[in-house]
Amino acid sequence: MDEAEYERVCALDAYPVAADGGPGLSVSEETFAVIKRQVEHRRLRGALRQHRQDKTLKRYIARHGSMEEDDKRALHQDNKKKTSKRESFCAIAQSVNFSPCMLARVLLEAKYGWTKTMISNLFKDVMSGNRRWPLRMPAQPSQDANGERKIMLEAEYDRLWKEIGECIYADPYCSPLADRIRHNVGLEYEYILTAKLQSRGMVFESEDVLREKGLSKTPDVRLVLPIGVRDKEGELHVVHWIDSKAMFGDRHTHETENASQLQGYVNRYGPGMVIYWFGHVANLSSDRDVFITDAFPTDFLLPGDLDPFEGTPSLSQGDDLQLQHHTVATSFDDDFHPMSTCVL
């Protein structure tokens, strides 16, 4: 995708259909949604600072109200002008075009004095439906609109429990549910990568195997036998490792968030390849040792024109296979690259 089309995608509010007229997009509706999700998530993270300012927090705390205001409102039911309705975390966030979950975390810290660990525990408990008052979350001093600290009652905790649930299901970008979905999509594409490697008879070490060996910087796959891949210009790239990215490779994401990580893999394992499964913008600036693509290559070269299936006996229906245990010994070369040897 070129930069012009990427900018057009970012400017659109919805995926254009044929009936709308005008030029269509070269990307699928799924890729369009991924791009919009990344752009919105980046916007919300950039806006967090302005919502953490003291004056802004005081306004939010006043709008969120307290239990005492509910009691006063009950005493003045006939004079609604004297009281103001309490607003939820979600309502406040939507009124300022901000993430409900991010705003809830900010206000839980500013108004109730909770630590990040306590806030994360509350979100986890709401997600699992496991209410643990007061065992998991003991009563904490809260802060009213005047800045005074008061001990939170269970009724106030019940209100927070309900509001956090609203935030989680109303926030498609920054909620724990959205994080879980992104994590599962990432795992799905890592599985697709390993399945493609296995179907081609390629020997590799997964990220889990590398971590078991005590390596800290671990790509998704390290190839025991490197491969050669040609780009669109025909230039050959040697690949020692592959990293799977279930995202769109825009310039900001690649250069700001991923480039340093990929360079770390180059320093430890040599040149490699990153797959942006949902595509990437053209001409991403990258080290020559990192080959960027949007799909697993269909054609690649092995050292010495090695055929991984050569010498492998074909199986017929009804054949029995016997599995045997063998010892795997791991050593390291001069560059501290792990090498595994199967002792037969």
JSON list of C-alpha atoms in Angstrom, two decimals, residues 234-313:
[
{"chain": "A", "resi": 234, "resn": "GLY", "atom": "CA", "xyz": [15.00, -9.97, -7.21]},
{"chain": "A", "resi": 235, "resn": "GLU", "atom": "CA", "xyz": [17.50, -9.21, -4.44]},
{"chain": "A", "resi": 236, "resn": "LEU", "atom": "CA", "xyz": [18.29, -12.22, -2.27]},
{"chain": "A", "resi": 237, "resn": "HIS", "atom": "CA", "xyz": [17.83, -11.92, 1.52]},
{"chain": "A", "resi": 238, "resn": "VAL", "atom": "CA", "xyz": [19.20, -14.47, 3.97]},
{"chain": "A", "resi": 239, "resn": "VAL", "atom": "CA", "xyz": [16.71, -15.31, 6.74]},
{"chain": "A", "resi": 240, "resn": "HIS", "atom": "CA", "xyz": [17.81, -16.82, 10.07]},
{"chain": "A", "resi": 241, "resn": "TRP", "atom": "CA", "xyz": [14.65, -15.94, 12.01]},
{"chain": "A", "resi": 242, "resn": "ILE", "atom": "CA", "xyz": [11.03, -14.94, 11.41]},
{"chain": "A", "resi": 243, "resn": "ASP", "atom": "CA", "xyz": [8.85, -12.67, 13.52]},
{"chain": "A", "resi": 244, "resn": "SER", "atom": "CA", "xyz": [5.06, -12.70, 13.13]},
{"chain": "A", "resi": 245, "resn": "LYS", "atom": "CA", "xyz": [3.13, -9.43, 13.46]},
{"chain": "A", "resi": 246, "resn": "ALA", "atom": "CA", "xyz": [-0.67, -9.69, 13.38]},
{"chain": "A", "resi": 247, "resn": "MET", "atom": "CA", "xyz": [-1.00, -6.00, 12.54]},
{"chain": "A", "resi": 248, "resn": "PHE", "atom": "CA", "xyz": [-0.60, -3.50, 9.72]},
{"chain": "A", "resi": 249, "resn": "GLY", "atom": "CA", "xyz": [2.92, -2.18, 9.25]},
{"chain": "A", "resi": 250, "resn": "ASP", "atom": "CA", "xyz": [2.46, 1.58, 9.07]},
{"chain": "A", "resi": 251, "resn": "ARG", "atom": "CA", "xyz": [5.51, 3.82, 9.24]},
{"chain": "A", "resi": 252, "resn": "HIS", "atom": "CA", "xyz": [4.99, 4.92, 12.85]},
{"chain": "A", "resi": 253, "resn": "THR", "atom": "CA", "xyz": [4.37, 1.41, 14.16]},
{"chain": "A", "resi": 254, "resn": "HIS", "atom": "CA", "xyz": [7.36, -0.07, 12.35]},
{"chain": "A", "resi": 255, "resn": "GLU", "atom": "CA", "xyz": [9.93, 2.66, 12.94]},
{"chain": "A", "resi": 256, "resn": "THR", "atom": "CA", "xyz": [8.90, 3.67, 16.47]},
{"chain": "A", "resi": 257, "resn": "GLU", "atom": "CA", "xyz": [7.68, 0.45, 18.07]},
{"chain": "A", "resi": 258, "resn": "ASN", "atom": "CA", "xyz": [9.16, -2.50, 16.15]},
{"chain": "A", "resi": 259, "resn": "ALA", "atom": "CA", "xyz": [12.44, -1.44, 14.52]},
{"chain": "A", "resi": 260, "resn": "SER", "atom": "CA", "xyz": [14.54, -1.55, 17.70]},
{"chain": "A", "resi": 261, "resn": "GLN", "atom": "CA", "xyz": [13.09, -4.96, 18.61]},
{"chain": "A", "resi": 262, "resn": "LEU", "atom": "CA", "xyz": [13.91, -6.38, 15.18]},
{"chain": "A", "resi": 263, "resn": "GLN", "atom": "CA", "xyz": [17.40, -4.90, 15.28]},
{"chain": "A", "resi": 264, "resn": "GLY", "atom": "CA", "xyz": [17.97, -6.76, 18.54]},
{"chain": "A", "resi": 265, "resn": "TYR", "atom": "CA", "xyz": [17.17, -10.01, 16.74]},
{"chain": "A", "resi": 266, "resn": "VAL", "atom": "CA", "xyz": [19.63, -9.09, 13.99]},
{"chain": "A", "resi": 267, "resn": "ASN", "atom": "CA", "xyz": [22.39, -8.45, 16.51]},
{"chain": "A", "resi": 268, "resn": "ARG", "atom": "CA", "xyz": [21.87, -11.84, 18.16]},
{"chain": "A", "resi": 269, "resn": "TYR", "atom": "CA", "xyz": [20.77, -14.18, 15.35]},
{"chain": "A", "resi": 270, "resn": "GLY", "atom": "CA", "xyz": [21.75, -12.46, 12.11]},
{"chain": "A", "resi": 271, "resn": "PRO", "atom": "CA", "xyz": [19.45, -11.23, 9.30]},
{"chain": "A", "resi": 272, "resn": "GLY", "atom": "CA", "xyz": [15.80, -12.24, 9.39]},
{"chain": "A", "resi": 273, "resn": "MET", "atom": "CA", "xyz": [12.27, -11.55, 8.23]},
{"chain": "A", "resi": 274, "resn": "VAL", "atom": "CA", "xyz": [9.18, -9.89, 9.70]},
{"chain": "A", "resi": 275, "resn": "ILE", "atom": "CA", "xyz": [5.71, -10.71, 8.40]},
{"chain": "A", "resi": 276, "resn": "TYR", "atom": "CA", "xyz": [3.01, -8.03, 8.72]},
{"chain": "A", "resi": 277, "resn": "TRP", "atom": "CA", "xyz": [0.05, -10.29, 8.04]},
{"chain": "A", "resi": 278, "resn": "PHE", "atom": "CA", "xyz": [-2.36, -7.39, 7.38]},
{"chain": "A", "resi": 279, "resn": "GLY", "atom": "CA", "xyz": [-0.01, -5.61, 4.97]},
{"chain": "A", "resi": 280, "resn": "HIS", "atom": "CA", "xyz": [2.33, -2.65, 5.25]},
{"chain": "A", "resi": 281, "resn": "VAL", "atom": "CA", "xyz": [3.01, 0.69, 3.59]},
{"chain": "A", "resi": 282, "resn": "ALA", "atom": "CA", "xyz": [5.48, 0.70, 0.74]},
{"chain": "A", "resi": 283, "resn": "ASN", "atom": "CA", "xyz": [9.15, 1.55, 1.20]},
{"chain": "A", "resi": 284, "resn": "LEU", "atom": "CA", "xyz": [9.36, 1.13, 4.95]},
{"chain": "A", "resi": 285, "resn": "SER", "atom": "CA", "xyz": [12.76, 2.31, 6.09]},
{"chain": "A", "resi": 286, "resn": "SER", "atom": "CA", "xyz": [14.50, -0.65, 7.62]},
{"chain": "A", "resi": 287, "resn": "ASP", "atom": "CA", "xyz": [17.89, -2.22, 8.09]},
{"chain": "A", "resi": 288, "resn": "ARG", "atom": "CA", "xyz": [18.82, -4.29, 5.05]},
{"chain": "A", "resi": 289, "resn": "ASP", "atom": "CA", "xyz": [19.15, -7.27, 7.38]},
{"chain": "A", "resi": 290, "resn": "VAL", "atom": "CA", "xyz": [15.37, -7.21, 8.04]},
{"chain": "A", "resi": 291, "resn": "PHE", "atom": "CA", "xyz": [13.25, -8.41, 5.12]},
{"chain": "A", "resi": 292, "resn": "ILE", "atom": "CA", "xyz": [9.68, -7.05, 5.34]},
{"chain": "A", "resi": 293, "resn": "THR", "atom": "CA", "xyz": [6.76, -8.93, 3.78]},
{"chain": "A", "resi": 294, "resn": "ASP", "atom": "CA", "xyz": [3.02, -9.46, 4.23]},
{"chain": "A", "resi": 295, "resn": "ALA", "atom": "CA", "xyz": [2.90, -13.23, 3.62]},
{"chain": "A", "resi": 296, "resn": "PHE", "atom": "CA", "xyz": [5.02, -16.32, 4.01]},
{"chain": "A", "resi": 297, "resn": "PRO", "atom": "CA", "xyz": [7.17, -16.64, 0.87]},
{"chain": "A", "resi": 298, "resn": "THR", "atom": "CA", "xyz": [6.08, -19.33, -1.55]},
{"chain": "A", "resi": 299, "resn": "ASP", "atom": "CA", "xyz": [9.57, -19.64, -3.07]},
{"chain": "A", "resi": 300, "resn": "PHE", "atom": "CA", "xyz": [12.75, -19.80, -1.03]},
{"chain": "A", "resi": 301, "resn": "LEU", "atom": "CA", "xyz": [16.20, -21.33, -1.25]},
{"chain": "A", "resi": 302, "resn": "LEU", "atom": "CA", "xyz": [17.89, -23.72, 1.18]},
{"chain": "A", "resi": 303, "resn": "PRO", "atom": "CA", "xyz": [21.66, -24.05, 1.68]},
{"chain": "A", "resi": 304, "resn": "GLY", "atom": "CA", "xyz": [23.19, -26.22, -1.06]},
{"chain": "A", "resi": 305, "resn": "ASP", "atom": "CA", "xyz": [19.78, -26.63, -2.76]},
{"chain": "A", "resi": 306, "resn": "LEU", "atom": "CA", "xyz": [18.81, -28.97, 0.07]},
{"chain": "A", "resi": 307, "resn": "ASP", "atom": "CA", "xyz": [15.42, -30.65, -0.33]},
{"chain": "A", "resi": 308, "resn": "PRO", "atom": "CA", "xyz": [13.91, -31.25, 3.13]},
{"chain": "A", "resi": 309, "resn": "PHE", "atom": "CA", "xyz": [11.70, -34.03, 1.75]},
{"chain": "A", "resi": 310, "resn": "GLU", "atom": "CA", "xyz": [14.49, -35.85, -0.07]},
{"chain": "A", "resi": 311, "resn": "GLY", "atom": "CA", "xyz": [15.03, -39.29, 1.42]},
{"chain": "A", "resi": 312, "resn": "THR", "atom": "CA", "xyz": [11.78, -39.17, 3.37]},
{"chain": "A", "resi": 313, "resn": "PRO", "atom": "CA", "xyz": [9.92, -42.45, 2.81]}
]
